Amino acid sequence: MAQAQLDAESNVLVPAGEEEDDSLASFPTREGWWTTFVLYHGCWLTPQAATSVSLVRAQFAPRPDDVLLATYPKCGTTWLKALSFAVTNRSSHPVVGACAGDHPLLTSHPQDLVPSIETPFRHLHPLSALDAIPSPRLLSTHLPHQLLPPRIVELGCRIVYLCREPKDVVVSTWHFMNKVGNGFFLDLDEAFELFVDGCSLYGPVWDHCLGYWKKSIQEPDTVLFLKYDDMMADPAGHVKKLAEFLRVPFTDDEVRAGVVDEVVRLCSFERLSSLPVNSSGVVDRIGGRPMENSSYFRKAKVGDWKNNLTEEMAQKLDAVIAEKLKGSGLTF
Ligand code: PAP
């Protein structure tokens, strides 16, 4: 395997071949996706993402009242951002009544209403943008628990973690990568094999889930662990649970007035994906990788893997997941 190096002075990861200095920490690399991936402290990242993450870990200043929305990519990040934004901001941005037509979710992409800590890449876009956000901040991350900036854990910042059935994740990931790949195209077979091998962006997916799962058992008041499929089955119940965890529970009057149902409706795939702000336009939210706003909205169907994976592939991934999660109490 080729190696990449972390530059001591800048704390920036340098892909192999671009820098002479190899005296520092080095990471295995793997080809197959649209660019080289590096195994950065147990997590597969692009060199750019690893550079950003190392900077965020060193320099991001969390606040005790920060709330972090943590997801493995393609597990419902956009949905969780929309729901959490709507729930926490409902006194200033009501979802029912005369002002509901001015709601920010009608004119802003959910990805832009809850900023990510590691993207846009922080060596290209300063972290100070996050410092300018007033408290309490709602932030997001795709980082596995072990790679969170240590102060986030020390301060006990609350984390909402959302995961999803891995077979649906690999299918969603494959569609997304090919859609935003700018000419890059990978067969499903190849993407699947990398994923099953643990080599997927921010993966392995099982380590990602397990890190937050274990923390949610140890500290249920700090980490709320949610599953996409369960949320799809009972969105209103989960919105109430989310509001309680975020310390803004719904009052009986609000429930009677239909506020919970309206949050669910406003943040539904059908509603959000039909809005012009989400169905048109191209934005670069990562750093050098413009993507269509619509690429975050595809089908939103539980079990869509059945339309893409063979029975053999499904059994293979199920077996790997069962083995990796064995004894943890977490199942899909
Ligand atoms: P990210 O992790 O890259 O930020 P994320 O929002 O998790 O993106 O991935 C998009 C997935 O969430 C898509 O799943 P699919 O490919 O299986 O269709 C997308 O359709 C789904 N999604 C987007 N918005 C919603 C929503 N409001 N409700 C439910 N699912 C949604």
Short mmCIF file of C-alpha atoms and ligand atoms in Angstrom, two decimals:
data_model
loop_
_atom_site.label_atom_id
_atom_site.label_comp_id
_atom_site.label_asym_id
_atom_site.label_seq_id
_atom_site.Cartn_x
_atom_site.Cartn_y
_atom_site.Cartn_z
CA MET A 1 0.00 0.00 0.00
CA ALA A 2 1.20 3.52 -0.75
CA GLN A 3 1.61 5.92 2.17
CA ALA A 4 0.64 9.53 2.83
CA GLN A 5 2.37 11.81 5.31
CA LEU A 6 1.29 14.37 7.88
CA ASP A 7 3.37 17.55 7.71
CA ALA A 8 4.60 18.44 11.22
CA GLU A 9 4.46 22.21 10.96
CA SER A 10 1.18 22.66 9.13
CA ASN A 11 -0.38 19.47 10.53
CA VAL A 12 -1.58 18.87 6.99
CA LEU A 13 -1.73 15.46 5.39
CA VAL A 14 0.31 15.28 2.22
CA PRO A 15 -0.45 12.55 -0.33
CA ALA A 16 2.47 10.29 -1.16
CA GLY A 17 4.79 11.70 -3.78
CA GLU A 18 3.99 15.36 -3.18
CA GLU A 19 6.31 15.88 -0.24
CA GLU A 20 9.79 14.61 0.60
CA ASP A 21 9.30 14.53 4.37
CA ASP A 22 8.23 11.06 5.41
CA SER A 23 9.37 11.26 9.01
CA LEU A 24 5.89 11.67 10.48
CA ALA A 25 2.76 9.62 10.90
CA SER A 26 1.86 7.78 7.76
CA PHE A 27 -1.36 6.21 6.68
CA PRO A 28 -2.29 3.33 4.37
CA THR A 29 -3.97 4.33 1.13
CA ARG A 30 -6.35 2.57 -1.25
CA GLU A 31 -7.52 3.21 -4.80
CA GLY A 32 -10.92 2.45 -6.27
CA TRP A 33 -13.12 5.46 -5.55
CA TRP A 34 -12.80 8.72 -7.52
CA THR A 35 -9.60 9.59 -5.68
CA THR A 36 -7.09 7.91 -3.38
CA PHE A 37 -8.47 7.20 0.09
CA VAL A 38 -6.27 7.26 3.20
CA LEU A 39 -6.94 5.28 6.35
CA TYR A 40 -6.69 8.17 8.80
CA HIS A 41 -6.71 6.85 12.39
CA GLY A 42 -9.01 4.00 11.41
CA CYS A 43 -11.30 6.06 9.15
CA TRP A 44 -11.19 6.13 5.34
CA LEU A 45 -11.01 9.71 4.08
CA THR A 46 -9.81 11.55 1.02
CA PRO A 47 -6.47 13.27 1.60
CA GLN A 48 -8.31 16.60 1.47
CA ALA A 49 -10.81 15.51 4.11
CA ALA A 50 -8.04 14.12 6.32
CA THR A 51 -6.22 17.44 6.09
CA SER A 52 -9.36 19.26 7.11
CA VAL A 53 -10.11 16.83 9.92
CA SER A 54 -6.64 17.12 11.41
CA LEU A 55 -7.04 20.90 11.45
CA VAL A 56 -10.54 20.72 12.95
CA ARG A 57 -9.38 18.35 15.67
CA ALA A 58 -6.60 20.75 16.60
CA GLN A 59 -8.40 24.06 16.29
CA PHE A 60 -12.19 23.77 16.52
CA ALA A 61 -13.49 25.39 19.73
CA PRO A 62 -16.66 23.64 20.85
CA ARG A 63 -19.07 25.21 23.33
CA PRO A 64 -20.87 23.22 26.05
CA ASP A 65 -24.27 24.01 24.53
CA ASP A 66 -23.31 22.95 20.99
CA VAL A 67 -25.48 20.20 19.52
CA LEU A 68 -23.84 17.98 16.93
CA LEU A 69 -25.80 16.04 14.31
CA ALA A 70 -23.60 13.06 13.46
CA THR A 71 -24.26 10.76 10.53
CA TYR A 72 -22.55 8.29 8.32
CA PRO A 73 -23.00 9.72 4.78
CA LYS A 74 -26.31 8.85 3.06
CA CYS A 75 -28.05 7.89 6.29
CA GLY A 76 -30.48 10.82 6.28
CA THR A 77 -28.25 13.80 7.07
CA THR A 78 -30.39 16.22 5.06
CA TRP A 79 -33.56 15.02 6.80
CA LEU A 80 -32.04 15.20 10.29
CA LYS A 81 -30.73 18.70 9.59
CA ALA A 82 -34.17 19.85 8.47
CA LEU A 83 -35.96 18.28 11.43
CA SER A 84 -33.49 19.53 14.03
CA PHE A 85 -33.51 23.03 12.57
CA ALA A 86 -37.31 23.15 12.48
CA VAL A 87 -37.64 21.81 16.02
CA THR A 88 -35.03 24.04 17.68
CA ASN A 89 -36.01 27.24 15.88
CA ARG A 90 -39.79 26.93 16.05
CA SER A 91 -40.29 29.88 18.38
CA SER A 92 -38.51 32.27 16.01
CA HIS A 93 -39.61 30.41 12.87
CA PRO A 94 -43.09 28.95 13.48
CA VAL A 95 -44.17 26.05 11.32
CA VAL A 96 -47.89 26.81 11.73
CA GLY A 97 -49.75 30.11 11.50
CA ALA A 98 -49.38 33.27 9.48
CA CYS A 99 -45.53 33.31 9.47
CA ALA A 100 -45.11 29.67 8.43
CA GLY A 101 -44.84 30.76 4.78
CA ASP A 102 -41.59 32.55 5.63
CA HIS A 103 -39.92 29.48 7.08
CA PRO A 104 -36.17 29.29 6.20
CA LEU A 105 -36.60 25.67 5.08
CA LEU A 106 -38.71 26.93 2.19
CA THR A 107 -35.87 29.02 0.80
CA SER A 108 -32.65 27.44 2.10
CA HIS A 109 -31.23 23.98 1.47
CA PRO A 110 -31.23 21.97 4.75
CA GLN A 111 -27.52 21.32 4.21
CA ASP A 112 -26.90 25.06 4.53
CA LEU A 113 -28.99 25.60 7.66
CA VAL A 114 -26.80 23.32 9.77
CA PRO A 115 -23.09 23.80 8.97
CA SER A 116 -20.65 20.92 9.05
CA ILE A 117 -17.54 21.26 11.19
CA GLU A 118 -15.19 19.52 8.73
CA THR A 119 -16.59 20.86 5.45
CA PRO A 120 -16.08 22.99 3.49
CA PHE A 121 -12.51 21.82 3.94
CA ARG A 122 -11.13 23.92 6.75
CA HIS A 123 -7.68 24.41 5.28
CA LEU A 124 -9.47 26.21 2.42
CA HIS A 125 -12.36 27.82 4.31
CA PRO A 126 -11.61 29.19 7.78
CA LEU A 127 -13.06 27.65 10.90
CA SER A 128 -13.79 31.16 12.16
CA ALA A 129 -17.06 30.97 10.22
CA LEU A 130 -18.25 28.61 12.93
CA ASP A 131 -17.09 30.97 15.71
CA ALA A 132 -19.38 33.63 14.30
CA ILE A 133 -22.51 31.53 14.86
CA PRO A 134 -24.38 32.54 18.03
CA SER A 135 -25.05 29.95 20.75
CA PRO A 136 -26.61 27.51 20.97
CA ARG A 137 -25.14 26.19 17.74
CA LEU A 138 -26.55 23.33 15.71
CA LEU A 139 -23.64 21.74 13.82
CA SER A 140 -23.11 18.56 11.85
CA THR A 141 -20.36 16.03 11.20
CA HIS A 142 -19.68 12.80 9.35
CA LEU A 143 -16.76 12.00 11.66
CA PRO A 144 -16.73 8.73 13.57
CA HIS A 145 -16.84 9.18 17.34
CA GLN A 146 -13.15 8.39 17.80
CA LEU A 147 -12.18 11.25 15.49
CA LEU A 148 -14.35 13.97 17.01
CA PRO A 149 -12.33 16.90 18.31
CA PRO A 150 -11.57 15.68 21.86
CA ARG A 151 -13.05 18.82 23.49
CA ILE A 152 -16.49 17.92 22.13
CA VAL A 153 -16.43 14.75 24.20
CA GLU A 154 -14.80 16.41 27.23
CA LEU A 155 -17.45 19.12 27.30
CA GLY A 156 -20.22 16.57 26.96
CA CYS A 157 -21.78 18.30 23.93
CA ARG A 158 -25.02 16.58 23.00
CA ILE A 159 -24.92 14.47 19.85
CA VAL A 160 -27.80 13.17 17.73
CA TYR A 161 -26.61 10.18 15.71
CA LEU A 162 -28.57 8.84 12.76
CA CYS A 163 -27.73 5.55 11.06
CA ARG A 164 -29.42 3.46 8.38
CA GLU A 165 -29.68 -0.10 7.12
CA PRO A 166 -26.24 -0.69 5.52
CA LYS A 167 -27.63 -2.24 2.32
CA ASP A 168 -29.63 0.92 1.67
CA VAL A 169 -26.55 2.98 2.56
CA VAL A 170 -24.30 1.31 -0.01
CA VAL A 171 -26.95 1.71 -2.72
CA SER A 172 -27.56 5.36 -1.85
CA THR A 173 -23.80 5.98 -1.74
CA TRP A 174 -23.26 4.37 -5.12
CA HIS A 175 -25.99 6.43 -6.80
CA PHE A 176 -24.70 9.62 -5.17
CA MET A 177 -21.05 9.07 -6.07
CA ASN A 178 -21.90 8.44 -9.70
CA LYS A 179 -24.22 11.44 -9.81
CA VAL A 180 -21.75 13.94 -8.36
CA GLY A 181 -18.60 12.25 -9.64
CA ASN A 182 -18.01 14.68 -12.48
CA GLY A 183 -17.39 11.94 -15.03
CA PHE A 184 -16.25 9.33 -12.53
CA PHE A 185 -18.34 6.17 -12.69
CA LEU A 186 -18.01 3.02 -10.64
CA ASP A 187 -19.92 -0.21 -11.22
CA LEU A 188 -22.13 -1.23 -8.32
CA ASP A 189 -20.08 -4.44 -7.97
CA GLU A 190 -16.89 -2.46 -7.42
CA ALA A 191 -18.46 0.05 -5.03
CA PHE A 192 -20.06 -2.80 -3.12
CA GLU A 193 -16.79 -4.71 -2.70
CA LEU A 194 -15.01 -1.61 -1.39
CA PHE A 195 -17.89 -0.93 1.01
CA VAL A 196 -18.01 -4.51 2.29
CA ASP A 197 -14.26 -4.33 2.78
CA GLY A 198 -14.81 -1.31 5.03
CA CYS A 199 -13.32 1.13 2.51
CA SER A 200 -16.01 3.77 2.06
CA LEU A 201 -15.90 7.47 2.85
CA TYR A 202 -15.86 7.90 6.67
CA GLY A 203 -16.00 4.10 6.94
CA PRO A 204 -15.91 1.34 7.84
CA VAL A 205 -19.62 1.89 8.30
CA TRP A 206 -19.85 -0.65 11.16
CA ASP A 207 -17.15 1.10 13.20
CA HIS A 208 -18.95 4.40 12.63
CA CYS A 209 -22.24 3.05 14.00
CA LEU A 210 -20.62 1.14 16.85
CA GLY A 211 -18.68 4.14 18.16
CA TYR A 212 -21.84 6.18 18.65
CA TRP A 213 -23.91 3.16 19.70
CA LYS A 214 -21.56 2.37 22.59
CA LYS A 215 -21.48 5.99 23.67
CA SER A 216 -25.28 6.22 23.53
CA ILE A 217 -25.52 3.26 25.91
CA GLN A 218 -22.93 4.69 28.30
CA GLU A 219 -24.30 8.23 28.15
CA PRO A 220 -27.90 8.29 26.90
CA ASP A 221 -28.31 11.92 27.92
CA THR A 222 -25.36 12.87 25.72
CA VAL A 223 -25.90 10.73 22.62
CA LEU A 224 -29.31 10.08 21.06
CA PHE A 225 -29.04 7.11 18.70
CA LEU A 226 -31.60 7.02 15.88
CA LYS A 227 -32.27 4.74 12.92
CA TYR A 228 -33.55 6.03 9.58
CA ASP A 229 -35.94 3.12 9.08
CA ASP A 230 -37.52 3.63 12.52
CA MET A 231 -37.90 7.33 11.82
CA MET A 232 -39.62 6.60 8.52
CA ALA A 233 -42.02 4.24 10.31
CA ASP A 234 -42.92 6.77 13.03
CA PRO A 235 -41.72 10.27 12.15
CA ALA A 236 -43.97 12.08 14.66
CA GLY A 237 -42.82 9.90 17.57
CA HIS A 238 -39.20 10.55 16.64
CA VAL A 239 -39.71 14.28 16.26
CA LYS A 240 -41.07 14.37 19.82
CA LYS A 241 -38.12 12.32 21.05
CA LEU A 242 -35.73 14.62 19.20
CA ALA A 243 -37.34 17.72 20.74
CA GLU A 244 -37.02 16.26 24.24
CA PHE A 245 -33.35 15.42 23.70
CA LEU A 246 -32.74 18.92 22.31
CA ARG A 247 -34.40 20.31 25.49
CA VAL A 248 -37.23 21.94 23.61
CA PRO A 249 -40.07 19.44 24.21
CA PHE A 250 -43.43 20.06 22.57
CA THR A 251 -46.15 21.34 24.88
CA ASP A 252 -49.57 19.68 24.89
CA ASP A 253 -50.95 22.82 23.24
CA GLU A 254 -48.42 22.53 20.43
CA VAL A 255 -49.28 18.89 19.88
CA ARG A 256 -52.99 19.76 19.80
CA ALA A 257 -52.28 22.59 17.34
CA GLY A 258 -50.61 20.12 14.98
CA VAL A 259 -47.07 21.51 15.33
CA VAL A 260 -45.43 18.06 15.44
CA ASP A 261 -47.28 16.91 12.34
CA GLU A 262 -46.40 20.13 10.56
CA VAL A 263 -42.68 19.69 11.34
CA VAL A 264 -42.93 16.19 9.88
CA ARG A 265 -44.70 17.48 6.78
CA LEU A 266 -42.35 20.42 6.24
CA CYS A 267 -39.29 18.16 6.47
CA SER A 268 -40.73 15.28 4.47
CA PHE A 269 -38.89 14.10 1.38
CA GLU A 270 -41.91 14.96 -0.77
CA ARG A 271 -42.10 18.54 0.50
CA LEU A 272 -38.38 19.35 0.60
CA SER A 273 -37.51 17.73 -2.72
CA SER A 274 -40.23 19.71 -4.51
CA LEU A 275 -38.91 23.12 -3.41
CA PRO A 276 -36.93 25.06 -6.04
CA VAL A 277 -34.07 25.69 -3.59
CA ASN A 278 -33.58 21.93 -3.30
CA SER A 279 -34.50 20.80 -6.80
CA SER A 280 -32.33 23.17 -8.83
CA GLY A 281 -28.95 24.85 -8.69
CA VAL A 282 -25.40 23.72 -8.03
CA VAL A 283 -23.40 24.56 -4.89
CA ASP A 284 -19.90 23.67 -3.71
CA ARG A 285 -20.29 22.77 -0.04
CA ILE A 286 -17.17 20.63 0.19
CA GLY A 287 -14.39 22.67 -1.41
CA GLY A 288 -13.66 22.19 -5.11
CA ARG A 289 -16.59 19.80 -5.64
CA PRO A 290 -19.75 21.54 -6.84
CA MET A 291 -22.84 19.34 -6.56
CA GLU A 292 -26.43 19.69 -7.66
CA ASN A 293 -28.75 20.60 -4.78
CA SER A 294 -31.06 17.85 -5.98
CA SER A 295 -28.37 15.19 -5.49
CA TYR A 296 -29.32 15.00 -1.80
CA PHE A 297 -32.82 13.87 -2.75
CA ARG A 298 -33.20 10.60 -4.64
CA LYS A 299 -35.89 8.12 -3.53
CA ALA A 300 -35.88 8.02 0.28
CA LYS A 301 -37.28 4.50 0.29
CA VAL A 302 -36.61 1.94 2.99
CA GLY A 303 -35.46 -1.29 1.33
CA ASP A 304 -34.52 0.24 -2.02
CA TRP A 305 -31.49 -2.08 -1.96
CA LYS A 306 -33.81 -4.80 -3.28
CA ASN A 307 -33.90 -2.96 -6.61
CA ASN A 308 -30.12 -2.89 -6.87
CA LEU A 309 -28.32 -5.65 -4.96
CA THR A 310 -28.45 -9.34 -5.81
CA GLU A 311 -29.54 -11.78 -3.09
CA GLU A 312 -25.93 -12.94 -2.90
CA MET A 313 -24.65 -9.38 -2.30
CA ALA A 314 -27.32 -8.83 0.35
CA GLN A 315 -26.35 -12.00 2.19
CA LYS A 316 -22.68 -11.10 2.02
CA LEU A 317 -23.17 -7.64 3.52
CA ASP A 318 -25.65 -8.95 6.12
CA ALA A 319 -23.09 -11.54 7.23
CA VAL A 320 -20.29 -8.98 7.54
CA ILE A 321 -22.52 -6.58 9.49
CA ALA A 322 -23.79 -9.34 11.79
CA GLU A 323 -20.21 -10.40 12.51
CA LYS A 324 -18.95 -6.87 13.13
CA LEU A 325 -21.89 -5.92 15.39
CA LYS A 326 -21.96 -9.24 17.25
CA GLY A 327 -22.44 -8.81 20.97
CA SER A 328 -23.02 -5.06 20.77
CA GLY A 329 -26.82 -5.20 20.95
CA LEU A 330 -27.01 -3.13 17.74
CA THR A 331 -28.87 -4.77 14.87
CA PHE A 332 -30.30 -3.68 11.52
P1 PAP B 1 -25.24 13.31 3.12
O1 PAP B 1 -24.96 12.32 4.21
O2 PAP B 1 -24.35 13.13 1.94
O3 PAP B 1 -25.26 14.71 3.59
P2 PAP B 1 -27.96 12.33 3.11
O4 PAP B 1 -28.99 13.36 3.28
O5 PAP B 1 -27.70 11.44 4.25
O6 PAP B 1 -26.67 13.02 2.53
O7 PAP B 1 -28.30 11.36 1.90
C1 PAP B 1 -29.36 11.48 1.06
C2 PAP B 1 -30.31 10.33 1.32
O8 PAP B 1 -31.32 10.80 2.22
C3 PAP B 1 -30.99 9.94 0.05
O9 PAP B 1 -31.38 8.58 0.18
P3 PAP B 1 -31.66 7.65 -1.08
O10 PAP B 1 -30.46 7.71 -1.96
O11 PAP B 1 -31.88 6.28 -0.51
O12 PAP B 1 -32.88 8.17 -1.74
C4 PAP B 1 -32.18 10.90 0.09
O13 PAP B 1 -33.22 10.55 -0.79
C5 PAP B 1 -32.57 10.81 1.54
N1 PAP B 1 -33.34 11.97 1.98
C6 PAP B 1 -33.14 13.27 1.66
N2 PAP B 1 -34.07 14.04 2.24
C7 PAP B 1 -34.88 13.22 2.94
C8 PAP B 1 -36.04 13.44 3.74
N3 PAP B 1 -36.54 14.65 3.92
N4 PAP B 1 -36.61 12.36 4.33
C9 PAP B 1 -36.11 11.12 4.16
N5 PAP B 1 -35.03 10.86 3.40
C10 PAP B 1 -34.41 11.89 2.79
#
